[in-house]
Amino acid sequence: MIDLLADVNGNLNAIGYGLAAIGPGIGVGILVGKTQEATARQPELSGKLMGTMFIGAGLAEALALLGLVAGFLFT
Amino acid sequence: MTLKGASLGAMLASGEGEGGMHMPTLDELYPAPFWKIGDWFEFNRLDMIRVIAIAAVLLLLYLGARRTALVPGRGQSTFELAMGFVHKQICEAAMSPQMARRYLPFIATIFFTVLGLNITGVLPGFNVSSNALVAVPLIFAVCAWVAFVAQGIKSHGLGHYLAENLFPKGAPKVMYILLTPIEFLSTFILRPVTLTVRLMANMIAGHFLLTAFFVMTSYLMIEGGGLLKGLGLVTGAVSFIFVLFEIFIACLQAFIFAILTSVYIGLAAEEH
């Protein structure tokens, strides 16, 4: 076990970015799921719902990308 | 370098050597300049890509907009479709019809320029988007910031606009100690910062994703043996899917940048 751990090398930033991606992942999942639900209820609004979904996805995704940039910055 | 018995992990770790796998690093975004005038002016590969992309956008828009006829030809109707998309889906989605007409040139400029600069990230031969550097996203974010603050001041007057944004109505007076700094940060600082970082980081991530897959595929196919060649086939197929995904991301990021700008302008003009 100790030998195995000694062999693990690389950068903690990768783990940090993985952690940073969890929250936005959940967020985008909920977002798309809810949009699907709303579209199923009111198919005639699907265009509008898609538009707002993309705005929300952009906002949620920005957090994951902040994590990516932070990983590069704080090396 | 023989790979018999070597695990994929060891292969990745030993990628530094001759003929190994060269994973992309940030240095790739800062190639050596090939044209230099004095200390201030440099011209490298990304600047060249930027200039070519802008020239292409200008040429396409010129070809679309010259000699506009009442009955549009094929080129003109494509151009009108794109312009109509920006007008209906981006401007009018967030602003009143009169404002949408007034801001259409500004928003359309942002949309087409960002799209043109993004799409070089997947074009063979260019393979990197110059939006992966902070300069162009920052310029557009500053333009968006100036536009929505100017619109807010024009609609409400400086004092009223600041009061509305920094002191939200309905909150108890004591809460302003907490609320005002948060509102100031989120409205005047974080909006342009997230606009910049969203676009830039998307392009960096896209470039690294594609490069990593291409590098891995060629390495596995050339130097891998047996089963690893099969894995190379898989990564090759996946890299093709990711190219399509990156085309989608390039369009989506241009759309999001433009629509967020128009949403901010629309919010600034809104009556309270």
Short mmCIF file of C-alpha atoms in Angstrom, two decimals:
data_model
loop_
_atom_site.label_atom_id
_atom_site.label_comp_id
_atom_site.label_asym_id
_atom_site.label_seq_id
_atom_site.Cartn_x
_atom_site.Cartn_y
_atom_site.Cartn_z
CA MET A 1 0.00 0.00 0.00
CA ILE A 2 2.76 2.39 0.96
CA ASP A 3 4.70 1.45 -2.17
CA LEU A 4 1.60 2.13 -4.20
CA LEU A 5 1.12 5.55 -2.63
CA ALA A 6 4.75 6.40 -3.27
CA ASP A 7 4.15 5.71 -6.95
CA VAL A 8 1.29 8.16 -7.17
CA ASN A 9 2.60 11.35 -8.66
CA GLY A 10 1.17 14.25 -10.55
CA ASN A 11 -0.52 17.43 -9.60
CA LEU A 12 -3.13 18.14 -6.95
CA ASN A 13 -4.65 20.70 -9.32
CA ALA A 14 -6.22 17.87 -11.29
CA ILE A 15 -8.09 16.76 -8.17
CA GLY A 16 -9.00 20.36 -7.43
CA TYR A 17 -10.48 20.77 -10.85
CA GLY A 18 -12.40 17.53 -10.47
CA LEU A 19 -13.91 18.86 -7.25
CA ALA A 20 -14.71 22.19 -8.91
CA ALA A 21 -16.61 20.38 -11.64
CA ILE A 22 -18.98 18.58 -9.24
CA GLY A 23 -21.16 21.55 -8.35
CA PRO A 24 -21.73 22.86 -11.87
CA GLY A 25 -22.28 19.26 -13.00
CA ILE A 26 -25.14 18.89 -10.55
CA GLY A 27 -26.39 22.35 -11.51
CA VAL A 28 -26.44 21.70 -15.23
CA GLY A 29 -28.09 18.31 -14.59
CA ILE A 30 -30.93 19.87 -12.61
CA LEU A 31 -31.23 22.67 -15.14
CA VAL A 32 -31.59 20.40 -18.17
CA GLY A 33 -33.88 18.01 -16.30
CA LYS A 34 -36.21 20.82 -15.27
CA THR A 35 -36.22 22.20 -18.80
CA GLN A 36 -37.20 18.75 -20.07
CA GLU A 37 -40.01 18.64 -17.54
CA ALA A 38 -41.25 22.07 -18.52
CA THR A 39 -41.07 21.20 -22.22
CA ALA A 40 -43.06 18.05 -21.59
CA ARG A 41 -45.74 20.13 -19.88
CA GLN A 42 -45.82 22.88 -22.47
CA PRO A 43 -44.19 21.78 -25.73
CA GLU A 44 -45.16 25.04 -27.47
CA LEU A 45 -42.76 26.97 -25.21
CA SER A 46 -39.77 24.77 -26.02
CA GLY A 47 -37.89 27.48 -27.98
CA LYS A 48 -38.07 30.00 -25.16
CA LEU A 49 -37.19 27.38 -22.56
CA MET A 50 -34.14 26.32 -24.58
CA GLY A 51 -32.94 29.92 -24.72
CA THR A 52 -33.17 30.47 -20.99
CA MET A 53 -31.67 27.03 -20.38
CA PHE A 54 -28.57 27.96 -22.36
CA ILE A 55 -28.20 31.21 -20.41
CA GLY A 56 -28.44 29.28 -17.14
CA ALA A 57 -26.05 26.62 -18.40
CA GLY A 58 -23.57 29.35 -19.29
CA LEU A 59 -23.79 30.78 -15.79
CA ALA A 60 -23.39 27.40 -14.08
CA GLU A 61 -20.59 26.33 -16.37
CA ALA A 62 -18.62 29.49 -15.61
CA LEU A 63 -18.01 28.12 -12.11
CA ALA A 64 -16.38 24.96 -13.42
CA LEU A 65 -14.24 27.05 -15.74
CA LEU A 66 -13.18 29.30 -12.85
CA GLY A 67 -11.91 26.09 -11.26
CA LEU A 68 -9.95 25.31 -14.42
CA VAL A 69 -8.36 28.76 -14.50
CA ALA A 70 -7.57 28.60 -10.79
CA GLY A 71 -5.82 25.28 -11.40
CA PHE A 72 -3.52 26.97 -13.91
CA LEU A 73 -3.01 30.11 -11.86
CA PHE A 74 -2.08 28.64 -8.47
CA THR A 75 0.60 26.20 -9.52
CA MET B 1 10.53 2.67 -26.46
CA THR B 2 8.92 -0.74 -26.00
CA LEU B 3 5.54 -0.99 -24.45
CA LYS B 4 5.32 -4.71 -23.76
CA GLY B 5 3.97 -5.14 -20.29
CA ALA B 6 3.91 -1.44 -19.63
CA SER B 7 0.68 -0.14 -18.19
CA LEU B 8 -1.06 2.89 -19.60
CA GLY B 9 -0.25 4.82 -16.45
CA ALA B 10 3.48 4.18 -16.78
CA MET B 11 3.21 5.14 -20.43
CA LEU B 12 1.61 8.43 -19.53
CA ALA B 13 4.22 9.08 -16.87
CA SER B 14 7.14 8.38 -19.19
CA GLY B 15 5.77 10.54 -21.96
CA GLU B 16 8.47 13.15 -21.55
CA GLY B 17 11.15 11.35 -23.50
CA GLU B 18 12.01 11.16 -27.18
CA GLY B 19 9.08 10.09 -29.33
CA GLY B 20 6.87 9.97 -26.28
CA MET B 21 3.59 11.64 -25.70
CA HIS B 22 3.72 15.41 -25.53
CA MET B 23 0.74 16.54 -23.58
CA PRO B 24 -0.27 20.14 -24.26
CA THR B 25 0.78 22.83 -21.81
CA LEU B 26 -0.13 26.47 -21.36
CA ASP B 27 3.09 27.47 -23.17
CA GLU B 28 1.42 26.47 -26.40
CA LEU B 29 -0.81 29.50 -26.16
CA TYR B 30 2.24 31.77 -26.11
CA PRO B 31 4.27 30.73 -29.16
CA ALA B 32 7.44 32.58 -30.05
CA PRO B 33 6.72 35.73 -32.04
CA PHE B 34 7.88 35.62 -35.64
CA TRP B 35 7.70 39.34 -36.20
CA LYS B 36 8.95 41.91 -33.75
CA ILE B 37 9.14 45.68 -33.86
CA GLY B 38 10.84 47.22 -30.83
CA ASP B 39 9.93 46.04 -27.35
CA TRP B 40 6.20 46.63 -27.58
CA PHE B 41 5.00 45.14 -30.80
CA GLU B 42 5.04 41.39 -31.32
CA PHE B 43 3.24 39.25 -33.81
CA ASN B 44 2.87 35.53 -33.11
CA ARG B 45 0.81 32.68 -34.47
CA LEU B 46 -2.28 33.49 -32.41
CA ASP B 47 -2.23 37.10 -33.54
CA MET B 48 -2.02 35.89 -37.10
CA ILE B 49 -5.02 33.60 -36.55
CA ARG B 50 -6.89 36.51 -35.01
CA VAL B 51 -6.21 38.77 -37.98
CA ILE B 52 -7.19 36.04 -40.48
CA ALA B 53 -10.41 35.28 -38.59
CA ILE B 54 -11.40 38.95 -38.44
CA ALA B 55 -10.64 39.34 -42.15
CA ALA B 56 -12.81 36.31 -42.90
CA VAL B 57 -15.69 37.66 -40.80
CA LEU B 58 -15.46 41.06 -42.50
CA LEU B 59 -15.34 39.46 -45.94
CA LEU B 60 -18.36 37.25 -45.25
CA LEU B 61 -20.39 40.14 -43.86
CA TYR B 62 -19.37 42.33 -46.80
CA LEU B 63 -20.36 39.65 -49.31
CA GLY B 64 -23.66 39.18 -47.48
CA ALA B 65 -24.53 42.85 -47.17
CA ARG B 66 -23.42 44.32 -50.50
CA ARG B 67 -26.00 44.81 -53.24
CA THR B 68 -28.94 43.88 -51.04
CA ALA B 69 -31.89 43.08 -53.26
CA LEU B 70 -35.58 43.00 -52.48
CA VAL B 71 -35.67 39.36 -53.54
CA PRO B 72 -32.61 37.95 -51.74
CA GLY B 73 -30.24 35.53 -53.39
CA ARG B 74 -28.75 32.56 -51.60
CA GLY B 75 -25.91 34.45 -49.92
CA GLN B 76 -28.12 37.31 -48.84
CA SER B 77 -30.82 35.07 -47.40
CA THR B 78 -28.24 33.21 -45.29
CA PHE B 79 -26.98 36.56 -44.06
CA GLU B 80 -30.55 37.71 -43.33
CA LEU B 81 -31.24 34.48 -41.47
CA ALA B 82 -28.20 35.04 -39.25
CA MET B 83 -29.05 38.71 -38.69
CA GLY B 84 -32.68 37.78 -37.97
CA PHE B 85 -31.49 35.23 -35.42
CA VAL B 86 -29.45 37.89 -33.61
CA HIS B 87 -32.35 40.32 -33.78
CA LYS B 88 -35.16 37.99 -32.66
CA GLN B 89 -33.42 35.47 -30.42
CA ILE B 90 -30.79 37.63 -28.78
CA CYS B 91 -31.83 41.31 -28.83
CA GLU B 92 -35.60 41.05 -28.56
CA ALA B 93 -35.38 38.25 -26.02
CA ALA B 94 -33.98 40.70 -23.48
CA MET B 95 -34.93 44.22 -24.57
CA SER B 96 -37.91 46.22 -25.78
CA PRO B 97 -38.34 46.31 -29.59
CA GLN B 98 -37.06 49.91 -29.97
CA MET B 99 -33.97 49.17 -27.88
CA ALA B 100 -33.43 45.91 -29.73
CA ARG B 101 -33.22 47.82 -33.01
CA ARG B 102 -30.85 50.36 -31.51
CA TYR B 103 -28.51 47.76 -30.01
CA LEU B 104 -28.65 45.29 -32.91
CA PRO B 105 -25.39 46.52 -34.54
CA PHE B 106 -23.50 46.30 -31.24
CA ILE B 107 -24.81 42.86 -30.29
CA ALA B 108 -24.38 41.54 -33.84
CA THR B 109 -20.77 42.75 -33.87
CA ILE B 110 -20.08 40.89 -30.64
CA PHE B 111 -21.85 37.75 -31.83
CA PHE B 112 -20.21 37.45 -35.24
CA THR B 113 -16.74 38.43 -34.09
CA VAL B 114 -16.73 36.06 -31.13
CA LEU B 115 -18.12 33.29 -33.32
CA GLY B 116 -15.49 33.90 -36.00
CA LEU B 117 -12.68 33.90 -33.46
CA ASN B 118 -14.02 30.82 -31.67
CA ILE B 119 -14.45 28.68 -34.75
CA THR B 120 -10.72 28.78 -35.56
CA GLY B 121 -10.33 26.43 -32.58
CA VAL B 122 -11.65 23.53 -34.68
CA LEU B 123 -10.53 24.53 -38.18
CA PRO B 124 -7.70 22.25 -39.35
CA GLY B 125 -4.49 24.23 -39.78
CA PHE B 126 -5.37 26.80 -37.15
CA ASN B 127 -6.39 24.42 -34.35
CA VAL B 128 -6.37 27.09 -31.68
CA SER B 129 -8.78 29.88 -30.93
CA SER B 130 -7.21 33.24 -30.23
CA ASN B 131 -9.98 33.77 -27.67
CA ALA B 132 -7.94 31.43 -25.46
CA LEU B 133 -5.91 34.52 -24.60
CA VAL B 134 -7.51 37.06 -22.34
CA ALA B 135 -7.23 40.07 -24.68
CA VAL B 136 -10.25 39.80 -26.97
CA PRO B 137 -12.76 38.50 -24.38
CA LEU B 138 -11.63 41.28 -22.05
CA ILE B 139 -12.13 43.95 -24.73
CA PHE B 140 -15.65 42.70 -25.44
CA ALA B 141 -16.47 42.44 -21.75
CA VAL B 142 -15.32 46.02 -21.20
CA CYS B 143 -17.45 47.15 -24.17
CA ALA B 144 -20.44 45.31 -22.67
CA TRP B 145 -19.75 46.88 -19.27
CA VAL B 146 -19.58 50.39 -20.75
CA ALA B 147 -22.75 49.74 -22.77
CA PHE B 148 -24.90 48.57 -19.87
CA VAL B 149 -23.65 51.18 -17.41
CA ALA B 150 -24.19 53.91 -20.03
CA GLN B 151 -27.69 52.61 -20.74
CA GLY B 152 -28.49 52.55 -17.02
CA ILE B 153 -27.28 56.12 -16.54
CA LYS B 154 -29.20 57.22 -19.64
CA SER B 155 -32.42 55.61 -18.48
CA HIS B 156 -32.36 56.54 -14.81
CA GLY B 157 -29.65 59.16 -14.22
CA LEU B 158 -26.40 58.37 -12.42
CA GLY B 159 -27.62 58.72 -8.84
CA HIS B 160 -30.85 56.85 -9.35
CA TYR B 161 -29.15 54.05 -11.28
CA LEU B 162 -26.51 53.54 -8.59
CA ALA B 163 -29.11 53.72 -5.82
CA GLU B 164 -31.26 51.14 -7.55
CA ASN B 165 -28.41 48.72 -8.03
CA LEU B 166 -26.55 49.21 -4.77
CA PHE B 167 -29.51 49.66 -2.40
CA PRO B 168 -32.17 47.16 -3.43
CA LYS B 169 -35.62 48.27 -2.31
CA GLY B 170 -37.49 46.47 0.43
CA ALA B 171 -34.49 45.39 2.47
CA PRO B 172 -34.15 46.62 6.09
CA LYS B 173 -31.70 49.53 6.41
CA VAL B 174 -29.23 47.51 8.52
CA MET B 175 -28.88 44.89 5.81
CA TYR B 176 -27.34 47.45 3.43
CA ILE B 177 -24.03 46.97 5.27
CA LEU B 178 -24.03 43.44 3.84
CA LEU B 179 -26.03 43.92 0.68
CA THR B 180 -24.33 46.95 -0.84
CA PRO B 181 -20.83 45.44 -1.21
CA ILE B 182 -22.31 42.20 -2.54
CA GLU B 183 -24.48 44.03 -5.05
CA PHE B 184 -21.58 46.22 -6.11
CA LEU B 185 -19.34 43.19 -6.64
CA SER B 186 -21.92 41.12 -8.50
CA THR B 187 -23.16 43.92 -10.74
CA PHE B 188 -20.11 45.98 -11.60
CA ILE B 189 -17.15 43.63 -11.09
CA LEU B 190 -18.26 40.03 -11.49
CA ARG B 191 -20.36 40.55 -14.63
CA PRO B 192 -17.48 41.57 -16.90
CA VAL B 193 -15.09 39.16 -15.14
CA THR B 194 -17.35 36.16 -15.70
CA LEU B 195 -17.99 37.22 -19.29
CA THR B 196 -14.24 37.26 -19.88
CA VAL B 197 -13.36 34.10 -17.98
CA ARG B 198 -16.24 32.06 -19.39
CA LEU B 199 -15.20 32.65 -22.98
CA MET B 200 -11.46 32.39 -22.38
CA ALA B 201 -11.59 29.25 -20.23
CA ASN B 202 -13.99 27.54 -22.64
CA MET B 203 -11.55 28.07 -25.47
CA ILE B 204 -8.52 26.95 -23.39
CA ALA B 205 -10.37 23.85 -22.23
CA GLY B 206 -11.56 23.06 -25.74
CA HIS B 207 -8.06 23.39 -27.17
CA PHE B 208 -6.54 21.14 -24.50
CA LEU B 209 -9.31 18.59 -24.83
CA LEU B 210 -8.88 18.28 -28.59
CA THR B 211 -5.08 18.34 -28.44
CA ALA B 212 -4.98 15.72 -25.70
CA PHE B 213 -7.20 13.39 -27.72
CA PHE B 214 -5.25 13.89 -30.96
CA VAL B 215 -1.92 13.38 -29.21
CA MET B 216 -3.16 10.30 -27.40
CA THR B 217 -4.62 8.80 -30.57
CA SER B 218 -1.48 9.24 -32.64
CA TYR B 219 0.71 7.97 -29.80
CA LEU B 220 -1.39 4.87 -29.19
CA MET B 221 -1.70 4.07 -32.88
CA ILE B 222 1.98 4.51 -33.67
CA GLU B 223 3.73 3.22 -30.57
CA GLY B 224 1.12 1.12 -28.84
CA GLY B 225 0.90 -2.62 -29.44
CA GLY B 226 -2.09 -4.95 -29.76
CA LEU B 227 -4.77 -3.91 -27.37
CA LEU B 228 -3.47 -0.35 -27.09
CA LYS B 229 -3.93 0.12 -30.85
CA GLY B 230 -7.59 -0.74 -30.29
CA LEU B 231 -7.74 1.86 -27.55
CA GLY B 232 -6.25 4.31 -30.06
CA LEU B 233 -9.15 3.59 -32.41
CA VAL B 234 -11.55 4.42 -29.60
CA THR B 235 -9.82 7.70 -28.73
CA GLY B 236 -9.76 8.58 -32.45
CA ALA B 237 -13.52 8.09 -32.69
CA VAL B 238 -14.09 10.04 -29.49
CA SER B 239 -11.88 12.89 -30.72
CA PHE B 240 -14.09 13.17 -33.81
CA ILE B 241 -17.14 13.49 -31.55
CA PHE B 242 -15.35 16.13 -29.51
CA VAL B 243 -14.62 18.15 -32.66
CA LEU B 244 -18.36 18.29 -33.30
CA PHE B 245 -18.88 19.17 -29.64
CA GLU B 246 -16.36 22.00 -29.90
CA ILE B 247 -18.16 23.43 -32.95
CA PHE B 248 -21.30 23.44 -30.82
CA ILE B 249 -19.40 25.09 -27.93
CA ALA B 250 -17.99 27.78 -30.25
CA CYS B 251 -21.50 28.74 -31.39
CA LEU B 252 -22.95 28.43 -27.88
CA GLN B 253 -20.30 30.67 -26.32
CA ALA B 254 -20.84 33.36 -28.95
CA PHE B 255 -24.58 33.12 -28.29
CA ILE B 256 -24.15 33.28 -24.52
CA PHE B 257 -21.76 36.22 -24.67
CA ALA B 258 -24.15 38.16 -26.91
CA ILE B 259 -27.31 37.28 -24.99
CA LEU B 260 -25.79 38.05 -21.59
CA THR B 261 -24.66 41.44 -22.92
CA SER B 262 -28.19 42.17 -24.11
CA VAL B 263 -29.69 40.88 -20.85
CA TYR B 264 -27.42 43.22 -18.87
CA ILE B 265 -28.35 46.17 -21.11
CA GLY B 266 -32.03 45.25 -20.84
CA LEU B 267 -31.81 45.02 -17.04
CA ALA B 268 -30.09 48.39 -16.83
CA ALA B 269 -32.84 50.06 -18.86
CA GLU B 270 -35.70 48.39 -16.99
CA GLU B 271 -38.15 50.54 -15.05
CA HIS B 272 -38.48 49.79 -11.38
#
